[in-house]
mmCIF file of C-alpha atoms in Angstrom:
data_model
loop_
_atom_site.group_PDB
_atom_site.id
_atom_site.type_symbol
_atom_site.label_atom_id
_atom_site.label_comp_id
_atom_site.label_asym_id
_atom_site.label_seq_id
_atom_site.Cartn_x
_atom_site.Cartn_y
_atom_site.Cartn_z
ATOM 1 C CA MET Y 1296 28.717 -44.421 54.422
ATOM 2 C CA VAL Y 1297 30.816 -43.152 51.514
ATOM 3 C CA THR Y 1298 29.679 -39.912 49.878
ATOM 4 C CA ASP Y 1299 29.572 -39.367 46.133
ATOM 5 C CA ARG Y 1300 32.730 -37.250 46.306
ATOM 6 C CA GLY Y 1301 34.328 -39.900 48.489
ATOM 7 C CA LEU Y 1302 33.692 -42.447 45.732
ATOM 8 C CA GLN Y 1303 35.240 -40.063 43.212
ATOM 9 C CA VAL Y 1304 38.302 -39.695 45.445
ATOM 10 C CA LEU Y 1305 38.522 -43.483 45.779
ATOM 11 C CA ARG Y 1306 38.300 -43.777 42.002
ATOM 12 C CA ALA Y 1307 41.124 -41.245 41.627
ATOM 13 C CA ILE Y 1308 43.307 -43.124 44.127
ATOM 14 C CA VAL Y 1309 42.700 -46.455 42.355
ATOM 15 C CA GLN Y 1310 43.428 -45.000 38.934
ATOM 16 C CA ASP Y 1311 46.578 -43.181 40.022
ATOM 17 C CA PHE Y 1312 47.928 -46.132 42.013
ATOM 18 C CA VAL Y 1313 47.343 -48.493 39.098
ATOM 19 C CA ASP Y 1314 49.072 -46.056 36.751
ATOM 20 C CA THR Y 1315 52.066 -45.207 38.957
ATOM 21 C CA ARG Y 1316 52.386 -48.004 41.561
ATOM 22 C CA GLU Y 1317 53.055 -45.145 44.039
ATOM 23 C CA PRO Y 1318 50.911 -44.255 47.088
ATOM 24 C CA VAL Y 1319 48.590 -41.347 46.279
ATOM 25 C CA GLY Y 1320 48.426 -38.161 48.360
ATOM 26 C CA SER Y 1321 45.845 -35.374 48.529
ATOM 27 C CA LYS Y 1322 48.099 -32.906 46.725
ATOM 28 C CA ALA Y 1323 48.554 -35.285 43.789
ATOM 29 C CA ILE Y 1324 44.784 -35.795 43.573
ATOM 30 C CA VAL Y 1325 44.152 -32.030 43.453
ATOM 31 C CA GLU Y 1326 46.796 -31.629 40.733
ATOM 32 C CA ARG Y 1327 45.679 -34.556 38.575
ATOM 33 C CA HIS Y 1328 41.897 -34.433 38.980
ATOM 34 C CA ALA Y 1329 39.447 -31.567 38.668
ATOM 35 C CA PHE Y 1330 37.617 -31.789 41.991
ATOM 36 C CA GLY Y 1331 37.442 -28.023 42.507
ATOM 37 C CA VAL Y 1332 38.168 -28.322 46.249
ATOM 38 C CA SER Y 1333 41.271 -27.830 48.379
ATOM 39 C CA ALA Y 1334 43.819 -30.467 49.345
ATOM 40 C CA ALA Y 1335 42.553 -30.147 52.944
ATOM 41 C CA THR Y 1336 39.059 -31.157 51.830
ATOM 42 C CA ILE Y 1337 40.478 -34.110 49.896
ATOM 43 C CA ARG Y 1338 42.437 -35.126 53.022
ATOM 44 C CA ASN Y 1339 39.169 -35.173 54.982
ATOM 45 C CA ASP Y 1340 37.583 -37.377 52.313
ATOM 46 C CA MET Y 1341 40.610 -39.663 52.421
ATOM 47 C CA ALA Y 1342 40.351 -39.915 56.209
ATOM 48 C CA LEU Y 1343 36.742 -41.084 55.846
ATOM 49 C CA LEU Y 1344 37.775 -43.622 53.221
ATOM 50 C CA GLU Y 1345 40.469 -44.865 55.570
ATOM 51 C CA ASP Y 1346 37.917 -45.186 58.392
ATOM 52 C CA GLU Y 1347 35.866 -47.363 56.033
ATOM 53 C CA GLU Y 1348 39.006 -49.462 55.330
ATOM 54 C CA LEU Y 1349 38.849 -48.634 51.638
ATOM 55 C CA ILE Y 1350 42.354 -47.160 51.540
ATOM 56 C CA ALA Y 1351 45.426 -47.597 53.747
ATOM 57 C CA ALA Y 1352 48.830 -46.058 54.319
ATOM 58 C CA PRO Y 1353 51.624 -48.523 53.475
ATOM 59 C CA HIS Y 1354 54.124 -46.348 55.407
ATOM 60 C CA THR Y 1355 53.942 -43.585 57.965
ATOM 61 C CA SER Y 1356 53.417 -40.141 56.389
ATOM 62 C CA SER Y 1357 52.951 -41.706 52.945
ATOM 63 C CA GLY Y 1358 50.084 -41.389 50.531
ATOM 64 C CA ARG Y 1359 47.338 -43.971 50.434
ATOM 65 C CA VAL Y 1360 46.752 -47.130 48.417
ATOM 66 C CA PRO Y 1361 43.492 -49.019 47.808
ATOM 67 C CA THR Y 1362 42.704 -52.021 49.986
ATOM 68 C CA ASP Y 1363 41.007 -55.143 48.655
ATOM 69 C CA LYS Y 1364 37.749 -53.715 50.006
ATOM 70 C CA GLY Y 1365 38.504 -50.454 48.204
ATOM 71 C CA TYR Y 1366 39.021 -52.260 44.900
ATOM 72 C CA ARG Y 1367 35.737 -54.077 45.454
ATOM 73 C CA VAL Y 1368 33.814 -50.820 46.028
ATOM 74 C CA PHE Y 1369 35.548 -49.294 43.009
ATOM 75 C CA VAL Y 1370 34.523 -52.215 40.766
ATOM 76 C CA ASP Y 1371 30.980 -52.294 42.153
ATOM 77 C CA HIS Y 1372 30.546 -48.586 41.367
ATOM 78 C CA LEU Y 1373 32.023 -48.616 37.873
ATOM 79 C CA SER Y 1374 29.498 -46.645 35.875
ATOM 80 C CA GLU Y 1375 31.043 -47.690 32.560
ATOM 81 C CA LEU Y 1376 33.857 -49.796 31.207
ATOM 82 C CA ARG Y 1377 36.682 -48.208 29.289
ATOM 83 C CA PRO Y 1378 35.952 -48.846 25.582
ATOM 84 C CA LEU Y 1379 38.498 -50.871 23.664
ATOM 85 C CA SER Y 1380 40.518 -49.014 21.070
ATOM 86 C CA PRO Y 1381 40.231 -49.870 17.366
ATOM 87 C CA ALA Y 1382 43.687 -51.492 17.624
ATOM 88 C CA GLN Y 1383 42.508 -53.705 20.478
ATOM 89 C CA ARG Y 1384 39.398 -54.754 18.593
ATOM 90 C CA THR Y 1385 41.504 -55.499 15.533
ATOM 91 C CA ALA Y 1386 43.787 -57.646 17.704
ATOM 92 C CA ILE Y 1387 40.807 -59.708 18.886
ATOM 93 C CA THR Y 1388 39.611 -60.205 15.309
ATOM 94 C CA THR Y 1389 43.098 -61.088 14.070
ATOM 95 C CA PHE Y 1390 43.620 -63.731 16.747
ATOM 96 C CA LEU Y 1391 40.194 -65.328 16.618
ATOM 97 C CA GLU Y 1392 39.219 -65.194 12.960
ATOM 98 C CA GLY Y 1393 39.744 -68.236 10.808
ATOM 99 C CA PRO Y 1394 38.804 -71.914 10.881
ATOM 100 C CA GLY Y 1395 39.781 -74.286 13.644
ATOM 101 C CA ASP Y 1396 38.346 -76.787 16.084
ATOM 102 C CA LEU Y 1397 37.367 -75.749 19.600
ATOM 103 C CA ASP Y 1398 40.782 -76.560 21.057
ATOM 104 C CA ASP Y 1399 42.474 -74.276 18.546
ATOM 105 C CA VAL Y 1400 39.927 -71.476 18.990
ATOM 106 C CA LEU Y 1401 40.276 -71.471 22.791
ATOM 107 C CA ALA Y 1402 44.075 -71.491 22.524
ATOM 108 C CA ARG Y 1403 43.881 -68.425 20.273
ATOM 109 C CA THR Y 1404 41.417 -66.817 22.678
ATOM 110 C CA VAL Y 1405 43.798 -66.907 25.640
ATOM 111 C CA ARG Y 1406 46.650 -65.606 23.498
ATOM 112 C CA ALA Y 1407 44.493 -62.663 22.424
ATOM 113 C CA LEU Y 1408 43.327 -61.899 25.948
ATOM 114 C CA THR Y 1409 46.763 -62.025 27.558
ATOM 115 C CA GLN Y 1410 48.071 -59.699 24.854
ATOM 116 C CA LEU Y 1411 45.227 -57.245 25.488
ATOM 117 C CA THR Y 1412 45.470 -57.215 29.286
ATOM 118 C CA GLY Y 1413 49.014 -58.195 30.248
ATOM 119 C CA GLN Y 1414 47.478 -60.683 32.735
ATOM 120 C CA VAL Y 1415 47.188 -64.459 32.852
ATOM 121 C CA ALA Y 1416 44.300 -65.356 30.533
ATOM 122 C CA ILE Y 1417 41.970 -68.255 31.349
ATOM 123 C CA VAL Y 1418 39.237 -69.935 29.321
ATOM 124 C CA GLN Y 1419 37.036 -72.701 30.645
ATOM 125 C CA TYR Y 1420 36.123 -75.498 28.306
ATOM 126 C CA PRO Y 1421 32.365 -75.897 28.115
ATOM 127 C CA SER Y 1422 31.176 -78.808 30.234
ATOM 128 C CA PHE Y 1423 30.628 -81.621 27.756
ATOM 129 C CA ALA Y 1424 28.970 -83.998 30.206
ATOM 130 C CA ARG Y 1425 25.597 -83.179 28.584
ATOM 131 C CA ALA Y 1426 26.937 -83.082 25.006
ATOM 132 C CA ASN Y 1427 26.033 -85.713 22.416
ATOM 133 C CA VAL Y 1428 28.626 -87.591 20.397
ATOM 134 C CA SER Y 1429 27.631 -86.726 16.851
ATOM 135 C CA HIS Y 1430 30.337 -88.371 14.730
ATOM 136 C CA VAL Y 1431 33.196 -90.853 14.885
ATOM 137 C CA GLU Y 1432 35.939 -91.041 12.266
ATOM 138 C CA LEU Y 1433 38.884 -93.468 11.975
ATOM 139 C CA VAL Y 1434 42.003 -92.756 9.941
ATOM 140 C CA GLN Y 1435 44.713 -95.359 9.365
ATOM 141 C CA LEU Y 1436 48.172 -93.865 9.755
ATOM 142 C CA GLY Y 1437 50.207 -96.968 8.945
ATOM 143 C CA GLY Y 1438 52.265 -99.143 11.216
ATOM 144 C CA GLY Y 1439 49.177 -100.353 13.045
ATOM 145 C CA ARG Y 1440 48.277 -96.860 14.240
ATOM 146 C CA MET Y 1441 44.728 -95.536 14.051
ATOM 147 C CA LEU Y 1442 43.680 -91.910 14.565
ATOM 148 C CA VAL Y 1443 40.352 -91.825 16.417
ATOM 149 C CA ILE Y 1444 38.356 -88.613 15.933
ATOM 150 C CA LEU Y 1445 35.313 -87.801 18.090
ATOM 151 C CA VAL Y 1446 32.965 -84.887 17.403
ATOM 152 C CA THR Y 1447 30.230 -83.614 19.740
ATOM 153 C CA ASP Y 1448 27.187 -81.509 18.926
ATOM 154 C CA THR Y 1449 28.746 -78.672 20.954
ATOM 155 C CA GLY Y 1450 31.590 -78.356 18.453
ATOM 156 C CA ARG Y 1451 34.313 -80.171 20.320
ATOM 157 C CA VAL Y 1452 36.638 -82.251 18.150
ATOM 158 C CA SER Y 1453 39.148 -84.569 19.794
ATOM 159 C CA GLN Y 1454 41.824 -86.775 18.311
ATOM 160 C CA ARG Y 1455 43.462 -89.747 20.003
ATOM 161 C CA LEU Y 1456 45.892 -92.390 18.742
ATOM 162 C CA ALA Y 1457 45.035 -96.084 19.088
ATOM 163 C CA ILE Y 1458 47.443 -98.953 18.422
ATOM 164 C CA VAL Y 1459 45.543 -101.620 16.504
ATOM 165 C CA ARG Y 1460 48.547 -103.665 15.215
ATOM 166 C CA ASP Y 1461 46.960 -104.558 11.849
ATOM 167 C CA GLU Y 1462 46.226 -102.743 8.624
ATOM 168 C CA PHE Y 1463 42.673 -103.031 7.315
ATOM 169 C CA ALA Y 1464 41.007 -103.008 3.937
ATOM 170 C CA GLU Y 1465 38.461 -100.242 3.482
ATOM 171 C CA GLU Y 1466 35.596 -102.690 3.888
ATOM 172 C CA ASP Y 1467 36.900 -103.897 7.264
ATOM 173 C CA LEU Y 1468 37.693 -100.327 8.351
ATOM 174 C CA ALA Y 1469 34.107 -99.310 7.548
ATOM 175 C CA ARG Y 1470 32.856 -102.228 9.651
ATOM 176 C CA ILE Y 1471 34.999 -101.169 12.622
ATOM 177 C CA ARG Y 1472 33.880 -97.554 12.216
ATOM 178 C CA ALA Y 1473 30.222 -98.568 12.182
ATOM 179 C CA ASP Y 1474 30.731 -100.785 15.224
ATOM 180 C CA VAL Y 1475 32.354 -97.979 17.249
ATOM 181 C CA ALA Y 1476 29.767 -95.432 16.059
ATOM 182 C CA GLY Y 1477 26.959 -97.786 17.096
ATOM 183 C CA VAL Y 1478 28.223 -97.679 20.661
ATOM 184 C CA LEU Y 1479 28.592 -93.885 20.758
ATOM 185 C CA VAL Y 1480 26.837 -91.740 18.170
ATOM 186 C CA GLY Y 1481 23.631 -90.053 19.278
ATOM 187 C CA ARG Y 1482 24.340 -90.672 22.955
ATOM 188 C CA LEU Y 1483 25.155 -88.203 25.699
ATOM 189 C CA VAL Y 1484 28.807 -88.313 26.719
ATOM 190 C CA ARG Y 1485 27.980 -89.938 30.060
ATOM 191 C CA GLU Y 1486 25.708 -92.467 28.333
ATOM 192 C CA GLY Y 1487 28.354 -93.165 25.713
ATOM 193 C CA ALA Y 1488 30.938 -93.739 28.431
ATOM 194 C CA GLN Y 1489 28.633 -96.255 30.120
ATOM 195 C CA SER Y 1490 27.947 -97.979 26.800
ATOM 196 C CA VAL Y 1491 31.674 -98.243 26.090
ATOM 197 C CA ASP Y 1492 32.323 -99.699 29.553
ATOM 198 C CA GLU Y 1493 29.606 -102.311 29.029
ATOM 199 C CA ARG Y 1494 31.016 -103.232 25.629
ATOM 200 C CA LEU Y 1495 34.562 -103.547 27.010
ATOM 201 C CA ALA Y 1496 33.293 -105.772 29.822
ATOM 202 C CA ALA Y 1497 32.011 -108.196 27.186
ATOM 203 C CA VAL Y 1498 35.218 -108.554 25.155
ATOM 204 C CA ASP Y 1499 35.332 -111.533 22.783
ATOM 205 C CA PRO Y 1500 37.579 -114.201 24.397
ATOM 206 C CA VAL Y 1501 38.830 -115.239 20.932
ATOM 207 C CA PRO Y 1502 39.119 -111.895 19.127
ATOM 208 C CA THR Y 1503 39.393 -111.480 15.392
ATOM 209 C CA PRO Y 1504 41.683 -108.748 14.028
ATOM 210 C CA THR Y 1505 38.675 -106.428 13.564
ATOM 211 C CA SER Y 1506 37.183 -107.106 17.024
ATOM 212 C CA ALA Y 1507 40.618 -106.655 18.614
ATOM 213 C CA ALA Y 1508 40.980 -103.320 16.804
ATOM 214 C CA THR Y 1509 37.496 -102.264 17.942
ATOM 215 C CA THR Y 1510 38.421 -103.063 21.547
ATOM 216 C CA ALA Y 1511 41.678 -101.079 21.320
ATOM 217 C CA ILE Y 1512 39.787 -98.117 19.859
ATOM 218 C CA LEU Y 1513 37.052 -98.255 22.513
ATOM 219 C CA ARG Y 1514 39.671 -98.231 25.283
ATOM 220 C CA VAL Y 1515 41.064 -94.998 23.846
ATOM 221 C CA VAL Y 1516 37.539 -93.639 23.457
ATOM 222 C CA ALA Y 1517 36.787 -94.429 27.124
ATOM 223 C CA GLU Y 1518 39.807 -92.361 28.199
ATOM 224 C CA GLU Y 1519 38.745 -89.467 25.984
ATOM 225 C CA LEU Y 1520 35.147 -89.475 27.204
ATOM 226 C CA GLU Y 1521 36.427 -89.315 30.772
ATOM 227 C CA GLU Y 1522 38.317 -86.157 29.754
ATOM 228 C CA PHE Y 1523 35.096 -84.773 28.240
ATOM 229 C CA ARG Y 1524 33.412 -85.094 31.629
ATOM 230 C CA HIS Y 1525 36.071 -83.113 33.476
ATOM 231 C CA ASP Y 1526 36.186 -79.343 33.532
ATOM 232 C CA ARG Y 1527 39.375 -78.041 31.968
ATOM 233 C CA LEU Y 1528 41.042 -74.714 31.423
ATOM 234 C CA VAL Y 1529 43.240 -73.230 28.742
ATOM 235 C CA MET Y 1530 45.687 -70.599 30.000
ATOM 236 C CA ALA Y 1531 48.344 -68.279 28.650
ATOM 237 C CA GLY Y 1532 50.541 -65.495 30.003
ATOM 238 C CA ALA Y 1533 51.905 -67.063 33.206
ATOM 239 C CA ALA Y 1534 55.150 -65.162 32.602
ATOM 240 C CA ASN Y 1535 53.207 -61.944 33.275
ATOM 241 C CA LEU Y 1536 53.059 -62.895 36.963
ATOM 242 C CA ALA Y 1537 56.848 -62.721 37.182
ATOM 243 C CA ARG Y 1538 56.807 -59.278 35.584
ATOM 244 C CA SER Y 1539 54.283 -58.061 38.164
ATOM 245 C CA GLU Y 1540 55.903 -59.789 41.146
ATOM 246 C CA ALA Y 1541 56.396 -56.418 42.889
ATOM 247 C CA ASP Y 1542 52.600 -56.189 43.226
ATOM 248 C CA PHE Y 1543 52.509 -59.225 45.513
ATOM 249 C CA ARG Y 1544 53.459 -58.840 49.162
ATOM 250 C CA GLY Y 1545 54.146 -62.540 49.467
ATOM 251 C CA SER Y 1546 55.200 -65.220 47.011
ATOM 252 C CA ILE Y 1547 53.666 -65.729 43.579
ATOM 253 C CA TYR Y 1548 54.114 -69.492 44.089
ATOM 254 C CA PRO Y 1549 50.445 -70.110 45.100
ATOM 255 C CA LEU Y 1550 49.319 -68.550 41.813
ATOM 256 C CA LEU Y 1551 51.785 -70.598 39.776
ATOM 257 C CA GLU Y 1552 50.654 -73.714 41.624
ATOM 258 C CA ALA Y 1553 46.998 -72.888 40.899
ATOM 259 C CA ILE Y 1554 47.831 -72.456 37.211
ATOM 260 C CA GLU Y 1555 49.673 -75.784 37.211
ATOM 261 C CA GLU Y 1556 46.987 -77.752 39.050
ATOM 262 C CA GLN Y 1557 43.903 -76.047 37.477
ATOM 263 C CA VAL Y 1558 41.464 -77.592 39.982
ATOM 264 C CA THR Y 1559 41.511 -74.504 42.227
ATOM 265 C CA LEU Y 1560 40.884 -72.118 39.346
ATOM 266 C CA VAL Y 1561 38.122 -74.294 37.888
ATOM 267 C CA LYS Y 1562 36.312 -74.203 41.244
ATOM 268 C CA LEU Y 1563 36.884 -70.456 41.709
ATOM 269 C CA MET Y 1564 35.683 -69.510 38.242
ATOM 270 C CA SER Y 1565 32.649 -71.760 38.548
ATOM 271 C CA GLU Y 1566 31.577 -70.161 41.841
ATOM 272 C CA MET Y 1567 32.005 -66.501 40.861
ATOM 273 C CA VAL Y 1568 28.744 -64.541 40.846
ATOM 274 C CA ALA Y 1569 28.078 -62.420 37.757
ATOM 275 C CA ASP Y 1570 26.384 -59.021 37.671
ATOM 276 C CA GLU Y 1571 23.572 -58.008 35.338
ATOM 277 C CA GLN Y 1572 26.117 -57.537 32.526
ATOM 278 C CA GLY Y 1573 27.391 -61.091 32.930
ATOM 279 C CA LEU Y 1574 30.676 -59.875 34.408
ATOM 280 C CA ALA Y 1575 32.175 -61.341 37.580
ATOM 281 C CA ALA Y 1576 35.082 -60.174 39.732
ATOM 282 C CA SER Y 1577 36.664 -61.873 42.725
ATOM 283 C CA ILE Y 1578 39.192 -59.632 44.437
ATOM 284 C CA GLY Y 1579 42.000 -60.227 46.916
ATOM 285 C CA ARG Y 1580 40.753 -61.533 50.246
ATOM 286 C CA GLU Y 1581 37.634 -62.897 48.567
ATOM 287 C CA ASN Y 1582 39.950 -65.523 47.060
ATOM 288 C CA GLU Y 1583 41.558 -66.610 50.336
ATOM 289 C CA PRO Y 1584 39.506 -69.850 50.524
ATOM 290 C CA PHE Y 1585 41.253 -70.804 47.274
ATOM 291 C CA GLY Y 1586 44.734 -69.810 48.485
ATOM 292 C CA LEU Y 1587 44.801 -66.790 46.162
ATOM 293 C CA GLY Y 1588 44.319 -63.941 48.624
ATOM 294 C CA GLU Y 1589 46.638 -61.570 46.730
ATOM 295 C CA ALA Y 1590 45.072 -62.065 43.324
ATOM 296 C CA SER Y 1591 42.046 -60.863 41.409
ATOM 297 C CA VAL Y 1592 40.075 -62.834 38.852
ATOM 298 C CA LEU Y 1593 37.771 -61.169 36.309
ATOM 299 C CA ALA Y 1594 35.465 -63.212 34.105
ATOM 300 C CA SER Y 1595 32.648 -63.105 31.583
ATOM 301 C CA GLU Y 1596 30.560 -65.873 30.055
ATOM 302 C CA TYR Y 1597 30.599 -67.178 26.510
ATOM 303 C CA ASP Y 1598 28.151 -69.585 24.926
ATOM 304 C CA THR Y 1599 28.598 -72.479 22.543
ATOM 305 C CA THR Y 1600 25.381 -74.146 21.354
ATOM 306 C CA GLY Y 1601 23.671 -73.467 24.667
ATOM 307 C CA VAL Y 1602 26.559 -74.611 26.867
ATOM 308 C CA ARG Y 1603 27.989 -71.719 28.886
ATOM 309 C CA ALA Y 1604 31.519 -71.343 30.227
ATOM 310 C CA ARG Y 1605 33.768 -68.507 31.346
ATOM 311 C CA VAL Y 1606 36.686 -66.573 29.954
ATOM 312 C CA GLY Y 1607 38.733 -64.334 32.234
ATOM 313 C CA VAL Y 1608 42.014 -63.031 33.555
ATOM 314 C CA LEU Y 1609 44.052 -63.620 36.705
ATOM 315 C CA GLY Y 1610 46.505 -61.101 38.103
ATOM 316 C CA PRO Y 1611 47.470 -58.925 41.067
ATOM 317 C CA THR Y 1612 44.826 -56.790 42.782
ATOM 318 C CA ARG Y 1613 46.608 -53.720 41.365
ATOM 319 C CA MET Y 1614 45.240 -53.989 37.849
ATOM 320 C CA ASP Y 1615 43.344 -51.829 35.381
ATOM 321 C CA TYR Y 1616 39.864 -53.124 36.195
ATOM 322 C CA PRO Y 1617 37.840 -51.030 33.691
ATOM 323 C CA THR Y 1618 40.050 -51.959 30.732
ATOM 324 C CA ASN Y 1619 40.481 -55.603 31.740
ATOM 325 C CA LEU Y 1620 36.758 -56.096 32.327
ATOM 326 C CA ALA Y 1621 36.034 -54.509 28.944
ATOM 327 C CA ALA Y 1622 38.575 -56.802 27.274
ATOM 328 C CA VAL Y 1623 37.168 -59.898 28.961
ATOM 329 C CA ARG Y 1624 33.610 -58.966 27.945
ATOM 330 C CA ALA Y 1625 34.615 -58.160 24.359
ATOM 331 C CA VAL Y 1626 36.549 -61.413 23.922
ATOM 332 C CA ALA Y 1627 33.677 -63.442 25.429
ATOM 333 C CA ARG Y 1628 31.155 -61.810 23.084
ATOM 334 C CA TYR Y 1629 33.356 -62.292 20.037
ATOM 335 C CA LEU Y 1630 33.999 -65.917 20.984
ATOM 336 C CA THR Y 1631 30.266 -66.576 21.379
ATOM 337 C CA ARG Y 1632 29.516 -64.982 18.007
ATOM 338 C CA MET Y 1633 32.276 -66.896 16.239
ATOM 339 C CA LEU Y 1634 31.282 -70.275 17.716
ATOM 340 C CA ASP Y 1635 27.653 -69.582 16.788
ATOM 341 C CA GLU Y 1636 28.640 -68.750 13.210
ATOM 342 C CA ASP Y 1637 30.689 -71.962 12.995
ATOM 343 C CA GLU Y 1638 27.714 -73.963 14.263
ATOM 344 C CA ASN Y 1639 25.387 -72.435 11.652
ATOM 345 C CA ARG Y 1640 27.659 -72.903 8.648
#
């Protein structure tokens, strides 16, 4: 059982190790923190923390460093998050303000978050499996190319290119648009995908130019709706892992592979359990089932028209948890507010 002072000593060790990357000794704690007790007393507290496997000595006769369990206790006992500075809040506003579709907004979100934290930033796309297709638009680009634009009621806008071979008069283009919209608009994504599949299975054996164009467009739409049904991530800041490579005992390759493949991180972020503030942290050994036993992931939820997803950071276990959690929460809240304002305009 860790005493209140023991928790304060653990907090001091975490803070100093994060700041200096050097093992922390009792003398340094007495000098840097106002405990009002002797170094011998601090050593006794540190011995108890070591018995609880919250700190460890990386070398004989060295100071102590937090273990994964120590970081977990530290995070669980955070009484408050470090407030963001005015400059940090301005950075969030600067990155996220302004018009843009969901893809653009999420790309700006990860850029803002990686700049704030110095970690790899991750944003989940909302799951659009339960979204409705609200609008279809077709734009002729010339040369038999057609831009197909799909909009959902959750704010997602996607654009795909279809090759339709012919150019169409406005009247014929309107007919094609109405035909495609009749298959999709007002339907859930999964229902729309089924409707498209049924329509493609009944292709006219002797197609007209307009029916052939409709078929080509629906094939592109089918591919896009399949993407809508898959969870995806947007990430930025992978280069930060190379800069913090000294914080990993082993290789950073598993983290780079997870960033490349995405599936592992999607599963991890989806399974993280949030606290009463909506914040979630998965630290070190807790991530071993995902092959990320030397990493920590911090996340918070954002909301877009009732569909919730997560925004977070990935980095070494030696990170500034109070500041990073505050940044993740602030970005998630700002993102929710901005998406809500866009929806209500």
